[in-house]
Coordinates of C-alpha atoms in Angstrom, one line a residue:
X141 CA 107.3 45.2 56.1
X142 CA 104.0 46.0 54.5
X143 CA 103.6 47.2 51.1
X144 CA 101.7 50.2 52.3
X145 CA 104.8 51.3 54.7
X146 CA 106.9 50.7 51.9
X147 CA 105.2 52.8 49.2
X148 CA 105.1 55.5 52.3
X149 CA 109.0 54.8 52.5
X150 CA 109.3 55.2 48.5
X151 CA 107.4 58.2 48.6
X152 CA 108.8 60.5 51.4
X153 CA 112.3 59.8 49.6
X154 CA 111.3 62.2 47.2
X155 CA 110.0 64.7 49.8
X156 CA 112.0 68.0 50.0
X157 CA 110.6 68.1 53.4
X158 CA 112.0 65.2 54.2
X159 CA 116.1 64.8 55.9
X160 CA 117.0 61.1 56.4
X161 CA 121.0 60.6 57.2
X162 CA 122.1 57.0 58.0
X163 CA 124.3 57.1 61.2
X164 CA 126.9 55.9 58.8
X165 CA 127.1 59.8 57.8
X166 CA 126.8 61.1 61.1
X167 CA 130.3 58.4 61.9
X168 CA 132.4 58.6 58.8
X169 CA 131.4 61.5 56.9
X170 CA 131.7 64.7 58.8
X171 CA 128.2 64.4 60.4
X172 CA 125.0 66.0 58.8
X173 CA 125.7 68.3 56.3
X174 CA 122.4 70.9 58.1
X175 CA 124.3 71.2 61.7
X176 CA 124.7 75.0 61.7
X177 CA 123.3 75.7 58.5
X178 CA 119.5 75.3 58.9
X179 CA 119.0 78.8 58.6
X180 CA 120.8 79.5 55.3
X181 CA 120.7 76.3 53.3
X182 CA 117.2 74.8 54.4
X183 CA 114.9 77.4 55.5
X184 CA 116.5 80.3 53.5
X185 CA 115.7 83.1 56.8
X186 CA 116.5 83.8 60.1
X187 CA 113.4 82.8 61.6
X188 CA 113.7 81.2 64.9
X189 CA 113.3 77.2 64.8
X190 CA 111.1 75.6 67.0
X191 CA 111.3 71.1 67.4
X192 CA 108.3 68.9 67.9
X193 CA 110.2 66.0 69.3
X194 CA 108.7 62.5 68.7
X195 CA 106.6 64.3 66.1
X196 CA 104.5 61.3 65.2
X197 CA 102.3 62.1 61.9
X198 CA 103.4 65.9 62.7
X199 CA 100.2 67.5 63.8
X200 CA 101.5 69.9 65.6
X201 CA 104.4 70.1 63.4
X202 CA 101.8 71.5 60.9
X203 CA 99.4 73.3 62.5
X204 CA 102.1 75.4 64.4
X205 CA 103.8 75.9 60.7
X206 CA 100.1 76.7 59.7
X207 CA 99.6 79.3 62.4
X208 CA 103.4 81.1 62.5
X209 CA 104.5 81.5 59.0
X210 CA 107.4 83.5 60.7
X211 CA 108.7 80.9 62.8
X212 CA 110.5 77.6 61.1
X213 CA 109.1 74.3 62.1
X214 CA 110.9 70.5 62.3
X215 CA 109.1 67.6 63.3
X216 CA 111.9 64.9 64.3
X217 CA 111.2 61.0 64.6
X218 CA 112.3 57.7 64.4
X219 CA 109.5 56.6 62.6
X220 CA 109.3 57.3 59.1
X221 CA 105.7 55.6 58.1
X222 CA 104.3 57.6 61.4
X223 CA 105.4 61.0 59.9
X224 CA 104.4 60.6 56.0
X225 CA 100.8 62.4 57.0
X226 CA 102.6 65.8 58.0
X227 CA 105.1 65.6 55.2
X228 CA 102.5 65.1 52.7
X229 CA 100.4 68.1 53.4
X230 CA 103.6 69.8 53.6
X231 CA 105.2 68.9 50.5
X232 CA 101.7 69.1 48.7
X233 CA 100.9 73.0 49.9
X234 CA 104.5 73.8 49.7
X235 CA 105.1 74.8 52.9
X236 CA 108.8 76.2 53.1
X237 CA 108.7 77.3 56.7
X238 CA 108.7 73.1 57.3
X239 CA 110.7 70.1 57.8
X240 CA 110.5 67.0 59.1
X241 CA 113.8 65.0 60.2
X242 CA 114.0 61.2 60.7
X243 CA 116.9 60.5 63.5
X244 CA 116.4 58.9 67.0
X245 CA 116.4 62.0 69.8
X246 CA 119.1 60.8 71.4
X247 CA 121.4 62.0 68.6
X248 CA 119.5 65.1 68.2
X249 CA 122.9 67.3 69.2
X250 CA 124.7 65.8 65.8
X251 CA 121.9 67.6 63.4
X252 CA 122.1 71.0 65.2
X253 CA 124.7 73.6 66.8
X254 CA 124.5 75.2 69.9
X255 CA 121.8 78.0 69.8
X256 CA 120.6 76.8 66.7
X257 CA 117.1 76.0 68.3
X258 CA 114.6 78.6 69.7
X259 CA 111.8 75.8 71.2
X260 CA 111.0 72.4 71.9
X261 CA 107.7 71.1 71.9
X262 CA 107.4 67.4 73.6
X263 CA 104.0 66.2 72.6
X264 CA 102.5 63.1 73.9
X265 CA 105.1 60.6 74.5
X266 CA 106.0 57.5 76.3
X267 CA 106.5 58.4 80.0
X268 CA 109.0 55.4 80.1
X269 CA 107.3 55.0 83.7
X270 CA 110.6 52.0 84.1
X271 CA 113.3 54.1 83.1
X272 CA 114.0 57.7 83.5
X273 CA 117.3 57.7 81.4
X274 CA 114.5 57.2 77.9
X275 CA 112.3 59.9 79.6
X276 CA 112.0 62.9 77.1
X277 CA 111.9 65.3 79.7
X278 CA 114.5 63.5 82.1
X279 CA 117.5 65.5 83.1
X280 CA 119.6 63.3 80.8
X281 CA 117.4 65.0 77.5
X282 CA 117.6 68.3 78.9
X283 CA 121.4 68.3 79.1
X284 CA 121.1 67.4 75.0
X285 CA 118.3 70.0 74.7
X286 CA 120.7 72.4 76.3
X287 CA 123.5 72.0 73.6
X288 CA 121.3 73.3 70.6
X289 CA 118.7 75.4 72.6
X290 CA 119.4 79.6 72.3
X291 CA 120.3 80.6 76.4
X292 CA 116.7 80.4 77.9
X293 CA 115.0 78.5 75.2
X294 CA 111.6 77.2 75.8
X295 CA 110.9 74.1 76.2
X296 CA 107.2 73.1 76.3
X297 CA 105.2 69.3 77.1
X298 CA 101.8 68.3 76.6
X299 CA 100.7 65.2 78.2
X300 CA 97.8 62.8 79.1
X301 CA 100.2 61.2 81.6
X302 CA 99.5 62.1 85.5
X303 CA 103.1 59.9 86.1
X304 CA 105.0 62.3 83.5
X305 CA 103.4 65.3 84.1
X306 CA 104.0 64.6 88.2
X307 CA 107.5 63.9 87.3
X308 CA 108.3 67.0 85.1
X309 CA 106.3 69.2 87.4
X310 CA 108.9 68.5 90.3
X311 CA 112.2 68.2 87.8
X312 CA 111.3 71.9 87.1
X313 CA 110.9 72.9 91.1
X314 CA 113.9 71.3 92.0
X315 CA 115.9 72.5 89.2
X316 CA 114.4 76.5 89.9
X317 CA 113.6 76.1 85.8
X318 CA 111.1 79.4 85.0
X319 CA 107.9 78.3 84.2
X320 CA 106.0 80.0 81.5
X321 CA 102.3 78.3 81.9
X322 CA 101.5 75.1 84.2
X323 CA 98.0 73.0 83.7
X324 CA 96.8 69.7 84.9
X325 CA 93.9 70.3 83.0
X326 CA 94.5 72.0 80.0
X327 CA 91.0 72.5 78.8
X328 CA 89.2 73.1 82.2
X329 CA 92.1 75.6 82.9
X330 CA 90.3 78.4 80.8
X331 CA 93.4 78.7 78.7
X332 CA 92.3 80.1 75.6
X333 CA 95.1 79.7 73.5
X334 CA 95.0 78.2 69.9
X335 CA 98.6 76.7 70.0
X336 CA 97.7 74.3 72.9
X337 CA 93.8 73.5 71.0
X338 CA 96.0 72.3 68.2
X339 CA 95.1 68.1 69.3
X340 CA 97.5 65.3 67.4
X341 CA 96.3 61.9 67.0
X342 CA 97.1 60.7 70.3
X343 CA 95.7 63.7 72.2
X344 CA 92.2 62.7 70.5
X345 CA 92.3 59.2 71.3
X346 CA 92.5 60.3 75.6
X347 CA 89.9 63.0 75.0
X348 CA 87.6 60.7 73.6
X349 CA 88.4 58.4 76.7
X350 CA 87.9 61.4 79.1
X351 CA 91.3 62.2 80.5
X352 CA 92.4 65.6 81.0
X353 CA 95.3 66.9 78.9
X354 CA 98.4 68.3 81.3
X355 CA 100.5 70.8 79.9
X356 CA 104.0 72.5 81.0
X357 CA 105.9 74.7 79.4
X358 CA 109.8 76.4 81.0
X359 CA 112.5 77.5 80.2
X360 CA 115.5 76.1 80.2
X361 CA 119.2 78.3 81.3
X362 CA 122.5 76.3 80.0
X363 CA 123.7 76.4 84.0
X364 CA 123.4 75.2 86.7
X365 CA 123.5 71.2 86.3
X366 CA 120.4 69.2 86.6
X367 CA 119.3 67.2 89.4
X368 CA 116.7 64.6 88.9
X369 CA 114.4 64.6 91.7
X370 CA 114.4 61.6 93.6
X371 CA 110.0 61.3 94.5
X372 CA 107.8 58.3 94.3
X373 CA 105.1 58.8 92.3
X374 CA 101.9 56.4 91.3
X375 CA 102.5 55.0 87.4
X376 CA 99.4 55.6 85.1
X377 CA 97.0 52.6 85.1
X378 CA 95.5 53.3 81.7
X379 CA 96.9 51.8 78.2
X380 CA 97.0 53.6 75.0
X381 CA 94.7 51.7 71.9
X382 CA 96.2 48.5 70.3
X383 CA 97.9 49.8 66.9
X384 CA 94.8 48.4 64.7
X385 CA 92.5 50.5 66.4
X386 CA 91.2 53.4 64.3
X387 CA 90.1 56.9 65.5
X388 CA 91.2 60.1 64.6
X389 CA 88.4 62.2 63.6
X390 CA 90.5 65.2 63.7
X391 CA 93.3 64.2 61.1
X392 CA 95.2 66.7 59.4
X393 CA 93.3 68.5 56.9
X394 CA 94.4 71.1 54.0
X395 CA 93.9 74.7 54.5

């Protein structure tokens, strides 16, 4: 590991915004201590919680904690180096309406209890194109999202991807999930709506390359069982940059 990832690592232990648990805690002792209690013992309010699953360096964990000082905002990832940008700025303005959690997804129904979580923003992830059981928006995710999500919780996805936005797009029809708003070209559509303008690393990076940004957002009832849909659909052709490419002009700045 390099030296720069590790002074990152040394650092964001000393975050308050910060949760790490080993899954030894989640195993053998009594699971993480926040299930149920993010309201009283982290953020101190009532405020409704809102995710940004797969949070990266927390862009929109931020800017959405930036722009809704009554809502309460937690950016959750497995990578700890990615996220260290948001937490910074977070932990340097003292932002108490935001925290950023470091756990796989797939576990994200041991760090909170059933109607614990108002919204779920999915922002730019890996269409898993191979297998739908990793796809953040499969039917497998929604049945976790279901156990912490208030009844008719939101859940919201902004893409690049024409495979994951196809797929999504017909999930919802066949599952009869409400849709709030519905985009394959989020700004051609004439949206004008500061959330969505928020753009995260990733977002930039197929901008500059000329892609249109999708965008879905539903909600999602705790009945009936979801089906996934069984359609073919054509996989993207396009790569994302090698990791040692460098472009973000829009990183986070303080405000």
């Amino acid at each position: 590991m390099g030296k720069n990832k590790l002074k990152k690592f040394a650092e964001m232990s000393e975050f308050a915004c910060v949760l790490q648990y080993p899954f030894a805690v989640l195993q053998n002792e009594g699971g993480c201590p926040m299930k149920g209690n993010w309201h009283s013992d982290y953020f101190h309010n009532e405020n409704p919680i809102v995710l940004e699953l797969g949070c990266g360096k927390g862009e929109y964990t931020v800017g959405l904690a930036q722009k809704f000082r009554d809502k309460n905002f937690i950016g959750v990832d497995i990578k700890g180096a990615r996220m260290y940008t948001g937490a910074k700025l977070a932990e340097t303005q003292g932002m108490s309406n935001v925290a950023f959690l470091r756990t796989s997804i797939e576990l994200i129904d041991n760090f909170f209890a059933p109607n614990e979580v108002s919204e779920i923003w999915i922002t730019f992830p890996d269409p898993q194109m191979k297998k739908v059981s990793k796809r953040l928006t499969g039917t497998r995710f929604m049945e976790l999202y279901r156990k912490i999500l208030i009844p008719d919780g939101m859940v919201h996805l902004k893409t690049d991807s024409p495979f994951l936005y196809t797929y999504t797009d017909a999930m919802v029809s066949l599952n009869k999930l409400p849709v709030c708003v519905k985009t394959s070209d989020l700004y051609a559509s004439g949206i004008t709506d500061d959330i969505l303008e928020i753009k995260t690393f990733y977002e930039q990076q197929w901008l500059d390359r000329g892609l249109p940004i999708k965008y879905i957002s539903f909600e999602l009832p705790k009945t009936p069982a979801l089906v996934e849909p069984e359609i073919e659909i054509e996989e993207d052709t396009y790569r994302s940059f090698s990791r040692g490419y460098i472009q973000c002009p829009q990183l986070l700045k303080e405000k």
